[in-house]
Amino acid sequence: MPSDAANAPTCAVAAEASESLLAFADALLCAGQADKGPAAGDIQQFLTFFLSDEELGLPILRCREILRVSSITRIPEAPAYVRGVVNLRGRIVPAVDARQCMGRESAPPTSRSRLVVVEGAGRLFALLVDRVARIVKVDKSAIQPAPANAPALAGSVGLGEATVHLVDVDRLLHLGTAPGGAKAAESEQA
Amino acid sequence: MEDLFASLAKDFVDETQPIAQEISALLLKLEDAAAAGGAANTGLVRGIRSGLHTIKGNAAMMGLPPIEQLAHALEDLCAAYGEHESGAAATDVQLLFEGCDLLGRLIPSAATGRVDALPVEAFLGKVAGQKPSPAPPGNRLTQTMGVVPAVAEVGDERADQASIRVDDGGVDELLELSGETIVGQTELLRLHSRLARGQFEANDVALMDQVLTDLGRTARQMRHQLLRMRLAPMSTLFGRYTRYVRDLGRERGQPIQLVIQGGETAVDRTIIRRLYEPFMHLVRNAVAHGIEAPVERAAAGKNPKAQILLSARLREGRVTIFLADDGRGLDMAAIVAKAKVLGVDTSKLTDKAIQRLIFQAGFSTAKAVSNLSGRGVGLDIVAGVVQGLGGHIDVRSVVGKGTVFVFDLPVTVSLQKALIFGVDSETFAVPTGFVLDTLEVRERDMQEINRVLLLSWRGDFLRSADAGRLLGCQGLAQAWTRPYAIVLQAGNKRGVLLVDWLSGVQEIVVKPLDDSLAACRMVGGVTVLGQGRVVPILDCLEVVRRTSRALSAERKVIPAVESSYHAF
């Protein structure tokens, strides 16, 4: 057949094109995750937020994204620290009130409030904070141990004038799911 | 006898349908191979022939002459094709395609016992015109068992839902698990009879705790196993477009190749079924709007043979699907212009955000309506379907390079029919299986006795609860002012919820609640309605229990073990 010669290389090109198409699609998926590589040396990065006038930090490797507070669906009888659930592009994740978790007075969200989507204890949740502040780099050696009465904190670090309390994300959620949390909700209902 | 035939016919359809699909796929390969040079396709021909042979045999056994004859004729065609392979005419392959299409259409009708012989006649005539045909003799018209209009699409869909192939191991495991539930029940019965006699023992609570935990785990495993049985490989979806893409290409006089990757990825059948239409739409769009004419492609230095990619892979417990084309990309100017018409301000939007506008209602930018382009089904509908399945759709496009639709979907879904209702400013869903009745409340049907609200319903008085108060809504409305009532039945108990509004029954996807919400016993899960709105699904067993409990004078304390049952 006369088309033989022309067709053979075409097939090779076709295979290549489909590869590049896949690579293109892959790149889309990975976009936004590329900057999550391990931090160099002993420097850790934290995303900080405010509860009232207190600045707290979340390890940036655990933060997936920051959202404006849109609709949070209340779940009847939810423990006080869970304000409800939010729809994260099809995934339903609990919206956890950072104030309640840290033992502060709860406050209604304002226009500056944000949901920080955090990965903790093996799952995703959206942490409701008063406002998101900044990203800070912290040398591990500069981290002071947390006081014993603050189980949700991993430590604190002084940055110039300010002190940033570092949140232990895994423990934060674990505290919530501990029997105490569920019981509290129960007694509230009764 | 009737039943036996029906079940045999069903087996026939189940068995031969995949073979017909397989043959179709082999034919495509054969055609590609023929275009590439003609050699080394004896294996393909053999594969096709053996498939046809199986179908012929099964059809003969079932007494379905039209299918038997068709398969026979196709086998002959195949044999002839195999003999003079190099000189094989494209018309032969085209004829084979036609015949296989016909086969695919006829097979589902076998389930009804009536197979239309007329199209087979016509086809055999066509083959005879091509070359002397060795078709078997006999008055075929008398063998017509009835005339059934060929509705391939509907047939496909039904075959999809009809039956699931399950491996023995899966059934064994389910059987074992169901055995465990019986063991658990026996244990509970023993406990119950002892407690009923007033014989309490020190570790009863711990014992019950253990049994309930075991039962809970068994139930979850059974559910998991059942959900797994519902999985099917993505190739069952992707494969259905191979032929479609080829035909679309033919229609346009342009070769288009469908590349499939990750076809083995297993996904819930419901998802596969629901995605069929949206994907059809997107594939059609890609060809109609995305892929350039061969001349244009050549001018841009692109391979004249356009490509469409369908790829699936598992990622973090979900499935990611790409539907990509290497066409001209989205027409950004057209989207922006359309946005202006619709009054959307795009000046502050990023390119990504502008591209995502195509999922908004009324955003079709098609200039000409052709047979290929959409027929009223918009991308907003596609996005809606995906959202309804608990998924998410996104699009990325690079001008001149192509467009990729990215789907992020759960691997399994469970569907349920539910009644949607509202109270105060909140919306809830109740599975319809628990709903006995819904009615408008007239004041004279309501009574309050001992601070218990009673609704008169079909000569009965049912204990009623204000949904707003029961569910802890922040509203000021009183039970008396709620205009509607939902009568629920769970087990042998009935209860009434008084609500503000009712909206229709709809099929919803049930999503589990996060563990941190395990204590919320009145909520069994959540679902996502239009515009991504999350709505709690009520656990009716608990709700009915509460409505009746709200009335009993002495409120009983809930034993502590129950909470652990739910938490596990």
PDB file of N, CA, C and O in Angstrom, chain B residues 348-403:
ATOM      1  N   LYS B 348     -11.977  41.123  36.553  1.00  0.00           N
ATOM      2  CA  LYS B 348     -11.133  40.761  37.696  1.00  0.00           C
ATOM      3  C   LYS B 348     -10.860  39.265  37.760  1.00  0.00           C
ATOM      4  O   LYS B 348     -10.243  38.792  38.704  1.00  0.00           O
ATOM      5  N   LEU B 349     -11.376  38.524  36.800  1.00  0.00           N
ATOM      6  CA  LEU B 349     -11.236  37.075  36.866  1.00  0.00           C
ATOM      7  C   LEU B 349      -9.928  36.604  36.226  1.00  0.00           C
ATOM      8  O   LEU B 349      -9.472  37.175  35.238  1.00  0.00           O
ATOM      9  N   THR B 350      -9.385  35.535  36.805  1.00  0.00           N
ATOM     10  CA  THR B 350      -8.211  34.928  36.192  1.00  0.00           C
ATOM     11  C   THR B 350      -8.665  34.115  34.988  1.00  0.00           C
ATOM     12  O   THR B 350      -9.853  33.849  34.822  1.00  0.00           O
ATOM     13  N   ASP B 351      -7.706  33.704  34.156  1.00  0.00           N
ATOM     14  CA  ASP B 351      -8.045  32.894  32.985  1.00  0.00           C
ATOM     15  C   ASP B 351      -8.772  31.624  33.401  1.00  0.00           C
ATOM     16  O   ASP B 351      -9.758  31.222  32.795  1.00  0.00           O
ATOM     17  N   LYS B 352      -8.259  31.014  34.473  1.00  0.00           N
ATOM     18  CA  LYS B 352      -8.883  29.787  34.980  1.00  0.00           C
ATOM     19  C   LYS B 352     -10.339  30.022  35.313  1.00  0.00           C
ATOM     20  O   LYS B 352     -11.214  29.239  34.955  1.00  0.00           O
ATOM     21  N   ALA B 353     -10.582  31.108  36.022  1.00  0.00           N
ATOM     22  CA  ALA B 353     -11.947  31.399  36.458  1.00  0.00           C
ATOM     23  C   ALA B 353     -12.839  31.661  35.252  1.00  0.00           C
ATOM     24  O   ALA B 353     -14.008  31.271  35.238  1.00  0.00           O
ATOM     25  N   ILE B 354     -12.285  32.321  34.242  1.00  0.00           N
ATOM     26  CA  ILE B 354     -13.075  32.586  33.029  1.00  0.00           C
ATOM     27  C   ILE B 354     -13.427  31.268  32.355  1.00  0.00           C
ATOM     28  O   ILE B 354     -14.562  31.047  31.932  1.00  0.00           O
ATOM     29  N   GLN B 355     -12.433  30.359  32.307  1.00  0.00           N
ATOM     30  CA  GLN B 355     -12.712  29.064  31.685  1.00  0.00           C
ATOM     31  C   GLN B 355     -13.814  28.323  32.427  1.00  0.00           C
ATOM     32  O   GLN B 355     -14.649  27.665  31.834  1.00  0.00           O
ATOM     33  N   ARG B 356     -13.815  28.469  33.753  1.00  0.00           N
ATOM     34  CA  ARG B 356     -14.826  27.759  34.537  1.00  0.00           C
ATOM     35  C   ARG B 356     -16.223  28.299  34.321  1.00  0.00           C
ATOM     36  O   ARG B 356     -17.206  27.672  34.683  1.00  0.00           O
ATOM     37  N   LEU B 357     -16.316  29.500  33.744  1.00  0.00           N
ATOM     38  CA  LEU B 357     -17.636  30.079  33.482  1.00  0.00           C
ATOM     39  C   LEU B 357     -18.478  29.192  32.572  1.00  0.00           C
ATOM     40  O   LEU B 357     -19.700  29.254  32.600  1.00  0.00           O
ATOM     41  N   ILE B 358     -17.804  28.360  31.767  1.00  0.00           N
ATOM     42  CA  ILE B 358     -18.572  27.540  30.819  1.00  0.00           C
ATOM     43  C   ILE B 358     -19.505  26.567  31.529  1.00  0.00           C
ATOM     44  O   ILE B 358     -20.405  26.042  30.919  1.00  0.00           O
ATOM     45  N   PHE B 359     -19.285  26.361  32.840  1.00  0.00           N
ATOM     46  CA  PHE B 359     -20.178  25.468  33.572  1.00  0.00           C
ATOM     47  C   PHE B 359     -21.425  26.188  34.071  1.00  0.00           C
ATOM     48  O   PHE B 359     -22.292  25.584  34.690  1.00  0.00           O
ATOM     49  N   GLN B 360     -21.475  27.517  33.833  1.00  0.00           N
ATOM     50  CA  GLN B 360     -22.658  28.264  34.247  1.00  0.00           C
ATOM     51  C   GLN B 360     -23.770  28.043  33.226  1.00  0.00           C
ATOM     52  O   GLN B 360     -23.502  27.812  32.057  1.00  0.00           O
ATOM     53  N   ALA B 361     -24.999  28.178  33.713  1.00  0.00           N
ATOM     54  CA  ALA B 361     -26.141  27.990  32.812  1.00  0.00           C
ATOM     55  C   ALA B 361     -26.113  29.050  31.709  1.00  0.00           C
ATOM     56  O   ALA B 361     -25.732  30.189  31.939  1.00  0.00           O
ATOM     57  N   GLY B 362     -26.477  28.649  30.519  1.00  0.00           N
ATOM     58  CA  GLY B 362     -26.597  29.585  29.406  1.00  0.00           C
ATOM     59  C   GLY B 362     -25.279  30.019  28.811  1.00  0.00           C
ATOM     60  O   GLY B 362     -25.189  31.056  28.175  1.00  0.00           O
ATOM     61  N   PHE B 363     -24.224  29.198  28.995  1.00  0.00           N
ATOM     62  CA  PHE B 363     -22.924  29.632  28.533  1.00  0.00           C
ATOM     63  C   PHE B 363     -22.424  28.936  27.275  1.00  0.00           C
ATOM     64  O   PHE B 363     -21.242  28.971  26.963  1.00  0.00           O
ATOM     65  N   SER B 364     -23.329  28.282  26.570  1.00  0.00           N
ATOM     66  CA  SER B 364     -22.891  27.635  25.340  1.00  0.00           C
ATOM     67  C   SER B 364     -22.466  28.700  24.343  1.00  0.00           C
ATOM     68  O   SER B 364     -23.191  29.636  24.058  1.00  0.00           O
ATOM     69  N   THR B 365     -21.236  28.564  23.838  1.00  0.00           N
ATOM     70  CA  THR B 365     -20.730  29.592  22.935  1.00  0.00           C
ATOM     71  C   THR B 365     -20.751  29.130  21.492  1.00  0.00           C
ATOM     72  O   THR B 365     -20.166  29.760  20.622  1.00  0.00           O
ATOM     73  N   ALA B 366     -21.418  28.002  21.250  1.00  0.00           N
ATOM     74  CA  ALA B 366     -21.443  27.462  19.893  1.00  0.00           C
ATOM     75  C   ALA B 366     -22.049  28.472  18.930  1.00  0.00           C
ATOM     76  O   ALA B 366     -23.049  29.111  19.227  1.00  0.00           O
ATOM     77  N   LYS B 367     -21.398  28.634  17.795  1.00  0.00           N
ATOM     78  CA  LYS B 367     -21.906  29.601  16.816  1.00  0.00           C
ATOM     79  C   LYS B 367     -22.904  28.921  15.901  1.00  0.00           C
ATOM     80  O   LYS B 367     -23.978  29.425  15.629  1.00  0.00           O
ATOM     81  N   ALA B 368     -22.514  27.767  15.398  1.00  0.00           N
ATOM     82  CA  ALA B 368     -23.408  27.075  14.474  1.00  0.00           C
ATOM     83  C   ALA B 368     -23.939  25.811  15.130  1.00  0.00           C
ATOM     84  O   ALA B 368     -23.234  25.135  15.859  1.00  0.00           O
ATOM     85  N   VAL B 369     -25.183  25.530  14.889  1.00  0.00           N
ATOM     86  CA  VAL B 369     -25.744  24.289  15.395  1.00  0.00           C
ATOM     87  C   VAL B 369     -25.633  23.238  14.295  1.00  0.00           C
ATOM     88  O   VAL B 369     -26.238  23.361  13.236  1.00  0.00           O
ATOM     89  N   SER B 370     -24.820  22.256  14.535  1.00  0.00           N
ATOM     90  CA  SER B 370     -24.697  21.185  13.555  1.00  0.00           C
ATOM     91  C   SER B 370     -25.185  19.903  14.202  1.00  0.00           C
ATOM     92  O   SER B 370     -25.534  19.882  15.378  1.00  0.00           O
ATOM     93  N   ASN B 371     -25.167  18.848  13.437  1.00  0.00           N
ATOM     94  CA  ASN B 371     -25.574  17.558  13.979  1.00  0.00           C
ATOM     95  C   ASN B 371     -24.663  17.160  15.129  1.00  0.00           C
ATOM     96  O   ASN B 371     -25.049  16.469  16.050  1.00  0.00           O
ATOM     97  N   LEU B 372     -23.434  17.632  15.036  1.00  0.00           N
ATOM     98  CA  LEU B 372     -22.445  17.231  16.027  1.00  0.00           C
ATOM     99  C   LEU B 372     -22.586  17.965  17.352  1.00  0.00           C
ATOM    100  O   LEU B 372     -22.407  17.390  18.399  1.00  0.00           O
ATOM    101  N   SER B 373     -22.880  19.241  17.274  1.00  0.00           N
ATOM    102  CA  SER B 373     -22.808  20.023  18.504  1.00  0.00           C
ATOM    103  C   SER B 373     -24.011  19.759  19.390  1.00  0.00           C
ATOM    104  O   SER B 373     -24.942  19.069  19.023  1.00  0.00           O
ATOM    105  N   GLY B 374     -23.964  20.353  20.536  1.00  0.00           N
ATOM    106  CA  GLY B 374     -24.954  20.069  21.568  1.00  0.00           C
ATOM    107  C   GLY B 374     -26.385  20.336  21.137  1.00  0.00           C
ATOM    108  O   GLY B 374     -26.651  21.206  20.327  1.00  0.00           O
ATOM    109  N   ARG B 375     -27.260  19.557  21.691  1.00  0.00           N
ATOM    110  CA  ARG B 375     -28.667  19.783  21.417  1.00  0.00           C
ATOM    111  C   ARG B 375     -29.356  20.192  22.702  1.00  0.00           C
ATOM    112  O   ARG B 375     -30.159  19.464  23.258  1.00  0.00           O
ATOM    113  N   GLY B 376     -28.974  21.333  23.216  1.00  0.00           N
ATOM    114  CA  GLY B 376     -29.653  21.854  24.392  1.00  0.00           C
ATOM    115  C   GLY B 376     -29.069  21.399  25.715  1.00  0.00           C
ATOM    116  O   GLY B 376     -29.326  21.998  26.734  1.00  0.00           O
ATOM    117  N   VAL B 377     -28.278  20.327  25.695  1.00  0.00           N
ATOM    118  CA  VAL B 377     -27.658  19.891  26.944  1.00  0.00           C
ATOM    119  C   VAL B 377     -26.434  20.763  27.175  1.00  0.00           C
ATOM    120  O   VAL B 377     -25.494  20.728  26.404  1.00  0.00           O
ATOM    121  N   GLY B 378     -26.467  21.544  28.208  1.00  0.00           N
ATOM    122  CA  GLY B 378     -25.351  22.441  28.448  1.00  0.00           C
ATOM    123  C   GLY B 378     -24.338  21.842  29.392  1.00  0.00           C
ATOM    124  O   GLY B 378     -24.579  20.816  30.012  1.00  0.00           O
ATOM    125  N   LEU B 379     -23.201  22.512  29.478  1.00  0.00           N
ATOM    126  CA  LEU B 379     -22.174  22.057  30.418  1.00  0.00           C
ATOM    127  C   LEU B 379     -22.646  22.227  31.858  1.00  0.00           C
ATOM    128  O   LEU B 379     -22.150  21.548  32.751  1.00  0.00           O
ATOM    129  N   ASP B 380     -23.601  23.136  32.045  1.00  0.00           N
ATOM    130  CA  ASP B 380     -24.121  23.298  33.406  1.00  0.00           C
ATOM    131  C   ASP B 380     -24.818  22.015  33.856  1.00  0.00           C
ATOM    132  O   ASP B 380     -24.750  21.637  35.018  1.00  0.00           O
ATOM    133  N   ILE B 381     -25.461  21.336  32.904  1.00  0.00           N
ATOM    134  CA  ILE B 381     -26.123  20.069  33.231  1.00  0.00           C
ATOM    135  C   ILE B 381     -25.059  19.024  33.572  1.00  0.00           C
ATOM    136  O   ILE B 381     -25.178  18.276  34.533  1.00  0.00           O
ATOM    137  N   VAL B 382     -24.004  19.005  32.757  1.00  0.00           N
ATOM    138  CA  VAL B 382     -22.907  18.068  33.005  1.00  0.00           C
ATOM    139  C   VAL B 382     -22.362  18.287  34.412  1.00  0.00           C
ATOM    140  O   VAL B 382     -22.203  17.349  35.195  1.00  0.00           O
ATOM    141  N   ALA B 383     -22.106  19.550  34.736  1.00  0.00           N
ATOM    142  CA  ALA B 383     -21.566  19.877  36.062  1.00  0.00           C
ATOM    143  C   ALA B 383     -22.549  19.443  37.144  1.00  0.00           C
ATOM    144  O   ALA B 383     -22.142  18.947  38.195  1.00  0.00           O
ATOM    145  N   GLY B 384     -23.834  19.592  36.851  1.00  0.00           N
ATOM    146  CA  GLY B 384     -24.857  19.208  37.822  1.00  0.00           C
ATOM    147  C   GLY B 384     -24.841  17.720  38.103  1.00  0.00           C
ATOM    148  O   GLY B 384     -24.945  17.300  39.246  1.00  0.00           O
ATOM    149  N   VAL B 385     -24.704  16.933  37.030  1.00  0.00           N
ATOM    150  CA  VAL B 385     -24.667  15.472  37.189  1.00  0.00           C
ATOM    151  C   VAL B 385     -23.480  15.083  38.066  1.00  0.00           C
ATOM    152  O   VAL B 385     -23.593  14.291  38.997  1.00  0.00           O
ATOM    153  N   VAL B 386     -22.330  15.676  37.753  1.00  0.00           N
ATOM    154  CA  VAL B 386     -21.112  15.348  38.490  1.00  0.00           C
ATOM    155  C   VAL B 386     -21.265  15.743  39.958  1.00  0.00           C
ATOM    156  O   VAL B 386     -20.910  14.993  40.863  1.00  0.00           O
ATOM    157  N   GLN B 387     -21.837  16.903  40.175  1.00  0.00           N
ATOM    158  CA  GLN B 387     -22.022  17.372  41.546  1.00  0.00           C
ATOM    159  C   GLN B 387     -22.985  16.456  42.300  1.00  0.00           C
ATOM    160  O   GLN B 387     -22.762  16.139  43.459  1.00  0.00           O
ATOM    161  N   GLY B 388     -24.018  16.024  41.597  1.00  0.00           N
ATOM    162  CA  GLY B 388     -24.989  15.127  42.216  1.00  0.00           C
ATOM    163  C   GLY B 388     -24.361  13.824  42.653  1.00  0.00           C
ATOM    164  O   GLY B 388     -24.828  13.174  43.568  1.00  0.00           O
ATOM    165  N   LEU B 389     -23.296  13.435  41.986  1.00  0.00           N
ATOM    166  CA  LEU B 389     -22.611  12.195  42.343  1.00  0.00           C
ATOM    167  C   LEU B 389     -21.570  12.434  43.430  1.00  0.00           C
ATOM    168  O   LEU B 389     -20.817  11.543  43.784  1.00  0.00           O
ATOM    169  N   GLY B 390     -21.528  13.659  43.919  1.00  0.00           N
ATOM    170  CA  GLY B 390     -20.542  13.968  44.941  1.00  0.00           C
ATOM    171  C   GLY B 390     -19.180  14.223  44.346  1.00  0.00           C
ATOM    172  O   GLY B 390     -18.153  13.977  44.963  1.00  0.00           O
ATOM    173  N   GLY B 391     -19.165  14.705  43.131  1.00  0.00           N
ATOM    174  CA  GLY B 391     -17.897  14.958  42.464  1.00  0.00           C
ATOM    175  C   GLY B 391     -17.726  16.409  42.094  1.00  0.00           C
ATOM    176  O   GLY B 391     -18.509  17.270  42.493  1.00  0.00           O
ATOM    177  N   HIS B 392     -16.687  16.636  41.321  1.00  0.00           N
ATOM    178  CA  HIS B 392     -16.325  17.990  40.955  1.00  0.00           C
ATOM    179  C   HIS B 392     -15.751  17.956  39.553  1.00  0.00           C
ATOM    180  O   HIS B 392     -15.052  17.026  39.191  1.00  0.00           O
ATOM    181  N   ILE B 393     -16.077  18.962  38.767  1.00  0.00           N
ATOM    182  CA  ILE B 393     -15.542  19.013  37.414  1.00  0.00           C
ATOM    183  C   ILE B 393     -14.776  20.310  37.236  1.00  0.00           C
ATOM    184  O   ILE B 393     -15.131  21.333  37.801  1.00  0.00           O
ATOM    185  N   ASP B 394     -13.704  20.221  36.500  1.00  0.00           N
ATOM    186  CA  ASP B 394     -12.913  21.416  36.243  1.00  0.00           C
ATOM    187  C   ASP B 394     -12.461  21.363  34.789  1.00  0.00           C
ATOM    188  O   ASP B 394     -12.504  20.315  34.155  1.00  0.00           O
ATOM    189  N   VAL B 395     -12.037  22.485  34.283  1.00  0.00           N
ATOM    190  CA  VAL B 395     -11.584  22.510  32.901  1.00  0.00           C
ATOM    191  C   VAL B 395     -10.304  23.336  32.813  1.00  0.00           C
ATOM    192  O   VAL B 395     -10.126  24.295  33.552  1.00  0.00           O
ATOM    193  N   ARG B 396      -9.391  22.889  31.978  1.00  0.00           N
ATOM    194  CA  ARG B 396      -8.207  23.687  31.677  1.00  0.00           C
ATOM    195  C   ARG B 396      -8.013  23.611  30.182  1.00  0.00           C
ATOM    196  O   ARG B 396      -8.255  22.589  29.561  1.00  0.00           O
ATOM    197  N   SER B 397      -7.574  24.718  29.647  1.00  0.00           N
ATOM    198  CA  SER B 397      -7.439  24.757  28.209  1.00  0.00           C
ATOM    199  C   SER B 397      -6.290  25.672  27.844  1.00  0.00           C
ATOM    200  O   SER B 397      -6.059  26.683  28.485  1.00  0.00           O
ATOM    201  N   VAL B 398      -5.543  25.285  26.833  1.00  0.00           N
ATOM    202  CA  VAL B 398      -4.464  26.130  26.331  1.00  0.00           C
ATOM    203  C   VAL B 398      -4.743  26.347  24.849  1.00  0.00           C
ATOM    204  O   VAL B 398      -4.953  25.377  24.108  1.00  0.00           O
ATOM    205  N   VAL B 399      -4.778  27.607  24.451  1.00  0.00           N
ATOM    206  CA  VAL B 399      -5.101  27.926  23.067  1.00  0.00           C
ATOM    207  C   VAL B 399      -4.144  27.210  22.122  1.00  0.00           C
ATOM    208  O   VAL B 399      -2.932  27.244  22.311  1.00  0.00           O
ATOM    209  N   GLY B 400      -4.715  26.523  21.167  1.00  0.00           N
ATOM    210  CA  GLY B 400      -3.899  25.830  20.170  1.00  0.00           C
ATOM    211  C   GLY B 400      -3.410  24.464  20.600  1.00  0.00           C
ATOM    212  O   GLY B 400      -2.935  23.693  19.789  1.00  0.00           O
ATOM    213  N   LYS B 401      -3.508  24.157  21.901  1.00  0.00           N
ATOM    214  CA  LYS B 401      -2.998  22.868  22.399  1.00  0.00           C
ATOM    215  C   LYS B 401      -4.116  21.874  22.686  1.00  0.00           C
ATOM    216  O   LYS B 401      -3.994  20.689  22.431  1.00  0.00           O
ATOM    217  N   GLY B 402      -5.169  22.379  23.293  1.00  0.00           N
ATOM    218  CA  GLY B 402      -6.257  21.473  23.614  1.00  0.00           C
ATOM    219  C   GLY B 402      -6.993  21.849  24.877  1.00  0.00           C
ATOM    220  O   GLY B 402      -6.713  22.874  25.494  1.00  0.00           O
ATOM    221  N   THR B 403      -7.938  20.996  25.227  1.00  0.00           N
ATOM    222  CA  THR B 403      -8.787  21.226  26.382  1.00  0.00           C
ATOM    223  C   THR B 403      -8.830  19.948  27.201  1.00  0.00           C
ATOM    224  O   THR B 403      -8.904  18.865  26.646  1.00  0.00           O
TER     225      THR B 403
END
